[in-house]
Coordinates of C-alpha atoms and ligand atoms in Angstrom, one line a residue:
M1 CA 34.4 -32.6 7.7
K2 CA 31.0 -31.5 8.8
T3 CA 30.8 -27.9 10.1
M4 CA 28.6 -27.1 13.0
T5 CA 25.5 -25.0 12.3
P6 CA 25.7 -21.9 14.6
I7 CA 22.8 -21.8 17.1
I8 CA 20.7 -18.7 16.5
P9 CA 18.6 -17.7 19.5
V10 CA 14.9 -18.0 18.6
S11 CA 14.3 -14.4 19.6
S12 CA 17.0 -12.8 17.5
H13 CA 14.4 -11.7 15.0
D14 CA 12.4 -10.0 17.6
C15 CA 15.4 -7.9 18.8
Q16 CA 15.5 -6.2 15.4
L17 CA 11.8 -5.5 15.3
N18 CA 12.0 -2.0 16.8
S19 CA 14.4 -1.0 14.1
W20 CA 11.7 -0.3 11.5
K21 CA 12.0 3.4 12.2
N22 CA 15.7 3.3 11.5
T23 CA 15.1 1.5 8.2
L24 CA 12.6 4.2 7.4
K25 CA 15.0 7.0 8.2
S26 CA 17.7 5.6 6.0
A27 CA 15.5 5.1 3.0
Y28 CA 16.9 6.1 -0.4
K29 CA 15.9 9.7 -1.2
D30 CA 18.3 10.3 -4.1
V31 CA 17.8 8.7 -7.6
N32 CA 21.5 8.3 -8.3
Q33 CA 22.1 6.5 -5.0
L34 CA 19.1 4.3 -5.7
L35 CA 20.4 3.5 -9.2
Q36 CA 23.8 2.7 -7.9
A37 CA 22.3 0.4 -5.2
V38 CA 20.6 -1.7 -7.9
G39 CA 23.5 -1.5 -10.4
V40 CA 21.6 0.3 -13.1
K41 CA 23.2 3.0 -15.2
E42 CA 21.0 6.0 -16.1
S43 CA 21.9 5.5 -19.8
A44 CA 20.4 2.0 -19.7
L45 CA 17.0 3.4 -18.8
A46 CA 14.3 4.0 -21.4
Y47 CA 13.8 7.6 -20.0
K48 CA 15.6 10.3 -18.1
V49 CA 15.4 10.3 -14.4
D50 CA 14.3 13.4 -12.4
S51 CA 16.8 14.2 -9.6
H52 CA 14.7 17.0 -8.3
A53 CA 11.2 15.6 -8.3
K54 CA 8.6 17.6 -6.4
F55 CA 7.2 14.4 -5.1
P56 CA 10.4 13.2 -3.5
V57 CA 11.9 9.8 -4.0
R58 CA 11.6 7.5 -1.0
V59 CA 12.5 3.8 -1.1
P60 CA 13.6 1.8 2.0
Q61 CA 16.3 -0.8 1.7
P62 CA 14.1 -3.9 2.1
Y63 CA 12.2 -2.9 -1.0
V64 CA 15.4 -2.3 -2.9
D65 CA 16.5 -5.8 -1.9
K66 CA 13.6 -7.3 -3.9
M67 CA 14.8 -5.7 -7.1
E68 CA 16.8 -7.6 -9.7
Y69 CA 20.4 -6.2 -9.7
G70 CA 21.4 -4.7 -13.0
N71 CA 17.9 -4.7 -14.5
P72 CA 16.9 -1.3 -15.9
K73 CA 13.4 -2.7 -16.5
D74 CA 12.9 -4.1 -13.1
P75 CA 9.1 -3.9 -12.3
L76 CA 9.8 -2.7 -8.7
L77 CA 12.4 -0.1 -9.7
L78 CA 10.0 1.4 -12.2
Q79 CA 7.4 1.9 -9.5
V80 CA 9.6 4.2 -7.4
L81 CA 12.2 5.8 -9.7
A82 CA 11.4 9.5 -10.4
S83 CA 11.2 10.0 -14.2
S84 CA 11.2 13.1 -16.2
Q85 CA 8.0 11.8 -17.8
E86 CA 6.2 12.8 -14.7
N87 CA 6.6 16.5 -15.7
L88 CA 4.7 16.1 -18.9
D89 CA 1.3 17.7 -19.0
V90 CA -1.1 15.2 -20.5
V91 CA -4.7 16.0 -21.4
G92 CA -7.2 14.2 -19.1
Y93 CA -4.9 13.9 -16.1
N94 CA -5.1 16.3 -13.2
K95 CA -3.8 16.9 -9.8
D96 CA -6.8 15.6 -7.8
P97 CA -8.7 13.0 -9.9
L98 CA -10.8 11.8 -7.0
K99 CA -11.7 15.3 -5.8
E100 CA -10.2 14.7 -2.4
T101 CA -8.3 17.9 -1.9
E102 CA -10.3 18.6 1.2
L103 CA -8.7 15.6 2.7
S104 CA -5.6 17.6 3.6
E105 CA -8.0 19.4 6.0
K106 CA -10.1 16.6 7.2
S107 CA -9.1 13.3 8.6
L108 CA -12.3 11.4 7.8
L109 CA -13.8 10.4 4.4
H110 CA -17.4 9.0 4.5
K111 CA -18.3 8.2 0.9
Y112 CA -19.7 4.6 1.1
H113 CA -22.5 3.2 3.3
G114 CA -21.3 1.7 6.6
R115 CA -17.6 2.4 6.1
V116 CA -15.5 5.4 6.9
L117 CA -11.9 6.0 5.9
L118 CA -9.9 7.5 8.7
I119 CA -6.8 9.3 7.3
L120 CA -4.3 8.9 10.1
T121 CA -1.3 10.4 8.4
S122 CA -0.3 11.7 5.0
A123 CA 3.1 10.0 5.2
C124 CA 4.1 6.8 3.5
A125 CA 7.2 4.6 3.8
I126 CA 7.6 4.5 0.1
H127 CA 6.7 7.0 -2.6
C128 CA 5.0 5.2 -5.5
R129 CA 5.3 7.3 -8.6
Y130 CA 1.7 6.5 -9.8
C131 CA 0.1 7.5 -6.6
F132 CA -3.1 9.5 -6.9
R133 CA -2.2 11.4 -3.8
R134 CA 1.2 12.5 -5.2
H135 CA 0.3 16.1 -5.3
F136 CA -1.0 16.3 -1.8
P137 CA 1.1 17.8 0.9
Y138 CA 3.2 15.0 2.1
Q139 CA 4.1 16.5 5.4
E140 CA 4.5 14.0 8.2
K141 CA 1.4 15.3 10.0
Q142 CA -0.8 12.9 11.8
A143 CA -4.5 13.0 12.7
V144 CA -4.0 12.9 16.4
G145 CA -5.4 15.1 19.1
K146 CA -8.3 17.4 18.1
K147 CA -8.7 16.0 14.6
L148 CA -8.9 12.4 15.9
A149 CA -11.3 13.4 18.6
E150 CA -13.6 15.0 16.0
A151 CA -13.4 11.8 13.8
I152 CA -14.2 9.6 16.8
N153 CA -17.1 11.9 17.6
Y154 CA -18.4 11.7 14.1
I155 CA -18.3 7.9 14.1
T156 CA -19.9 7.7 17.5
K157 CA -22.9 9.8 16.3
D158 CA -23.6 7.7 13.2
S159 CA -24.8 4.2 14.1
S160 CA -24.9 3.2 10.4
I161 CA -21.1 3.0 10.5
S162 CA -20.0 -0.6 11.2
E163 CA -16.4 -0.4 9.8
V164 CA -13.5 2.0 10.1
I165 CA -10.8 1.8 7.5
L166 CA -7.5 3.0 8.8
S167 CA -5.8 4.7 5.9
G168 CA -3.4 7.5 4.9
G169 CA -0.8 7.8 3.6
D170 CA 0.0 4.6 5.4
P171 CA -1.6 4.0 8.9
L172 CA 1.3 1.8 9.9
M173 CA 3.5 4.9 9.8
L174 CA 2.1 5.6 13.3
S175 CA 3.8 4.1 16.3
D176 CA 2.3 1.0 18.0
E177 CA 1.5 3.2 21.0
S178 CA -0.6 5.6 18.8
L179 CA -2.4 2.7 17.1
E180 CA -3.1 1.1 20.4
E181 CA -4.7 4.3 21.6
I182 CA -6.8 4.6 18.4
Y183 CA -7.9 0.9 18.7
L184 CA -8.9 1.6 22.4
Q185 CA -11.0 4.6 21.4
L186 CA -12.7 2.8 18.5
A187 CA -13.5 -0.1 20.8
Q188 CA -15.6 2.3 22.9
I189 CA -18.0 2.8 20.0
K190 CA -20.9 0.3 20.5
H191 CA -22.1 0.0 16.9
L192 CA -18.7 -0.4 15.4
K193 CA -17.8 -4.0 14.4
R194 CA -14.7 -3.9 12.2
V195 CA -11.4 -2.2 11.7
R196 CA -9.6 -2.5 8.4
L197 CA -6.0 -1.5 7.8
H198 CA -5.0 -0.4 4.3
T199 CA -1.2 -0.6 4.1
R200 CA 1.9 -1.1 2.0
L201 CA 4.3 -1.2 4.9
P202 CA 4.5 -4.9 5.5
I203 CA 6.0 -5.2 1.9
V204 CA 8.2 -2.1 2.2
I205 CA 9.5 -2.7 5.7
P206 CA 8.6 -6.1 6.9
Q207 CA 10.0 -5.4 10.4
R208 CA 7.0 -3.1 10.9
I209 CA 4.9 -6.1 11.8
T210 CA 5.9 -6.1 15.5
S211 CA 4.7 -8.5 18.1
K212 CA 3.1 -5.5 19.8
L213 CA 1.1 -4.6 16.7
C214 CA -0.1 -8.2 16.4
N215 CA -1.2 -8.1 20.1
I216 CA -3.1 -4.9 19.6
I217 CA -5.0 -6.4 16.7
K218 CA -5.6 -9.7 18.4
Q219 CA -6.8 -8.4 21.7
S220 CA -9.2 -5.8 20.4
P221 CA -12.9 -6.8 20.6
L222 CA -13.2 -5.3 17.1
K223 CA -12.7 -7.7 14.2
S224 CA -9.8 -6.6 12.1
S225 CA -8.7 -7.2 8.5
M226 CA -5.8 -5.9 6.4
V227 CA -5.7 -4.9 2.8
L228 CA -2.2 -4.9 1.4
H229 CA -1.0 -3.2 -1.7
I230 CA 1.2 -5.4 -3.9
N231 CA 1.5 -5.0 -7.6
H232 CA 4.0 -7.6 -8.6
A233 CA 4.9 -11.1 -7.5
N234 CA 8.6 -10.1 -6.9
E235 CA 7.4 -8.0 -4.0
I236 CA 6.7 -11.2 -2.1
D237 CA 10.0 -12.4 -0.7
T238 CA 11.1 -14.3 2.4
P239 CA 11.2 -11.3 4.9
F240 CA 7.7 -10.4 3.8
E241 CA 6.5 -13.9 4.1
L242 CA 7.9 -14.1 7.7
A243 CA 6.1 -10.9 8.6
I244 CA 2.8 -11.9 7.0
K245 CA 3.0 -15.3 8.8
K246 CA 2.8 -13.4 12.1
L247 CA -0.5 -11.9 10.9
S248 CA -1.9 -15.2 9.6
D249 CA -1.0 -16.7 13.0
I250 CA -3.4 -14.3 14.7
N251 CA -6.1 -15.2 12.1
L252 CA -6.1 -11.8 10.5
P253 CA -8.0 -11.9 7.2
L254 CA -5.6 -10.6 4.5
F255 CA -6.5 -9.1 1.2
N256 CA -4.6 -7.5 -1.6
Q257 CA -5.2 -4.6 -4.0
S258 CA -3.1 -3.8 -7.0
V259 CA -3.0 -1.1 -9.5
L260 CA -2.6 -2.0 -13.2
L261 CA 0.6 -0.4 -14.4
K262 CA 2.1 -0.3 -17.8
N263 CA 5.4 -2.2 -18.1
I264 CA 5.0 -3.4 -14.5
N265 CA 2.1 -5.8 -14.3
D266 CA 0.2 -5.3 -17.5
N267 CA 0.4 -8.9 -18.7
A268 CA -1.6 -12.0 -17.8
D269 CA 1.3 -14.2 -16.9
Q270 CA 2.5 -11.6 -14.3
L271 CA -1.0 -11.1 -12.9
V272 CA -1.7 -14.9 -12.6
A273 CA 1.7 -15.4 -10.9
L274 CA 0.9 -12.6 -8.5
S275 CA -2.5 -14.1 -7.6
E276 CA -1.0 -17.6 -7.0
K277 CA 1.9 -16.2 -5.0
L278 CA -0.5 -14.2 -2.8
F279 CA -2.7 -17.2 -2.1
A280 CA 0.4 -19.3 -1.2
V281 CA 1.0 -16.8 1.7
N282 CA -2.7 -16.6 2.7
I283 CA -3.6 -13.4 1.0
I284 CA -6.8 -13.2 -1.1
P285 CA -6.7 -11.0 -4.2
Y286 CA -9.3 -8.3 -3.7
Y287 CA -9.2 -5.4 -6.2
L288 CA -7.3 -4.7 -9.4
H289 CA -7.6 -1.0 -9.8
L290 CA -7.4 1.1 -13.0
L291 CA -4.9 3.9 -12.6
D292 CA -6.4 7.1 -11.2
K293 CA -5.8 9.7 -13.8
V294 CA -3.4 11.9 -11.8
S295 CA -1.0 14.2 -13.6
G296 CA 2.5 12.8 -13.7
A297 CA 1.4 9.2 -14.0
A298 CA 0.1 9.1 -17.5
H299 CA 3.0 6.9 -18.6
F300 CA 1.8 4.2 -16.3
D301 CA -1.7 4.1 -17.8
I302 CA -3.1 1.3 -20.0
S303 CA -6.3 1.3 -22.0
L304 CA -9.6 0.1 -20.6
E305 CA -9.7 -2.4 -23.4
T306 CA -6.4 -4.0 -22.4
A307 CA -7.5 -4.0 -18.7
L308 CA -10.7 -5.8 -19.6
Q309 CA -8.8 -8.3 -21.7
L310 CA -6.4 -9.0 -18.9
S311 CA -9.2 -9.5 -16.4
Q312 CA -10.9 -12.0 -18.8
T313 CA -7.7 -13.9 -19.3
M314 CA -7.2 -14.1 -15.5
R315 CA -10.8 -15.5 -15.2
A316 CA -10.0 -18.1 -17.8
R317 CA -6.8 -19.2 -16.0
L318 CA -7.6 -19.0 -12.3
P319 CA -10.1 -20.2 -9.8
G320 CA -12.7 -17.5 -9.2
Y321 CA -11.4 -16.7 -5.7
L322 CA -8.0 -15.8 -7.1
V323 CA -9.4 -13.3 -9.6
P324 CA -9.4 -9.7 -8.2
K325 CA -12.3 -7.5 -9.1
L326 CA -11.3 -5.0 -11.8
A327 CA -12.3 -1.7 -10.3
T328 CA -12.2 2.0 -10.7
E329 CA -13.2 4.9 -8.5
Q330 CA -15.6 7.5 -9.8
A331 CA -16.2 10.7 -7.9
G332 CA -19.7 10.7 -6.5
E333 CA -20.5 7.0 -6.8
A334 CA -21.9 4.9 -3.9
A335 CA -19.2 2.3 -4.3
K336 CA -16.3 1.4 -6.4
T337 CA -17.3 0.7 -10.0
I338 CA -16.7 -3.0 -10.9
L339 CA -15.7 -3.4 -14.6
S340 CA -15.4 -7.1 -15.2
Ligands
PLP401 C1 -12.2 2.3 -1.3 C2 -12.9 3.0 -0.3 C3 -13.6 2.3 0.8 C4 -13.6 0.8 0.8 O1 -14.4 0.3 -0.2 P1 -14.6 -1.3 -0.2 O2 -15.3 -1.6 -1.5 O3 -15.3 -1.7 1.0 O4 -13.2 -1.9 -0.1 C5 -14.3 3.1 1.7 N1 -14.3 4.4 1.7 C6 -13.6 5.1 0.7 C7 -13.7 6.6 0.7 C8 -12.9 4.4 -0.3 O5 -12.2 5.1 -1.2
SF4_402 S1 2.0 3.6 -0.3 FE1 0.0 4.0 -1.2 S2 -0.6 6.1 -0.6 FE2 1.6 5.8 -0.3 S3 2.6 6.6 -2.1 FE3 2.3 4.4 -2.4 S4 0.3 4.2 -3.4 FE4 0.5 6.3 -2.6

């Protein structure tokens, strides 16, 4: 006998959209609970976990859902699980590799011609263990009020600035109402042409892509783009695809940057698979970053030689537009350094 398919109202997905803040609140903050959720025993790991990491653990459920149950080497789990290796002091790695400490004071970073980075918040939805900002104060403070007014004033006075990059932390940690206000203020600046959002939230909590957010982006006279941060093909799943489709539907140009990470994406097959999967959902690979040498992340680093080799293999196997630029950031340079 044929069973009836239940009728799901078209808008049922939309009803859940406002729950992204709840998903954020209930993120895993405890390594043991996280391990239990993915069915991995600590004894199966190649290293000891750190249950009291100074850079706290934070992993929302939708990201955990992408992990392979029972796999102690899961490439997503390894990105977020606090490890005792983070406490090792390794020569050549320091707390502020990009010399950005002053960022905790300022909300604007103007290093490159024509583009300014606006640090809207220091908070993130997920805590990536390799993050170069892992030693910065991760208080949930936001650049609103006086600081934002100062930043807007700075951009208004410098007509060489054509693009504002909303960054953090993660700019999508702000509410839609705050982002709308920022977009409105930016739209008042005559010489400004573009707004770019640098975010990992659509991967970590896909419900963050609300209809309201899409409308703010779509209705602004400023041309927007988004740079996502995806390191592994497994991060692209159906909930993410649905979220990203809403952004493609408003013709938002989508790019991706990854960080090369040992045991996570340091092989050509993985990187090729990532590029192909990105393109399948309308995202263009943009940068492949070398790890910033931040203390606590040395165990994620790979040699420059290996990185160059990987990049070369990608070029041999993919069309040019699917090969991200191998890049690194050097303090004091006028742009990111392209290595390939
Ligand atoms: C990476 C970065 C940018 C953007 O550089 P693009 O090459 O345009 O992507 C802008 N400002 C700062 C401070 C940056 O670190
Ligand atoms: S989302 Fe980006 S800024 Fe936030 S912890 Fe991860 S790598 Fe760092």
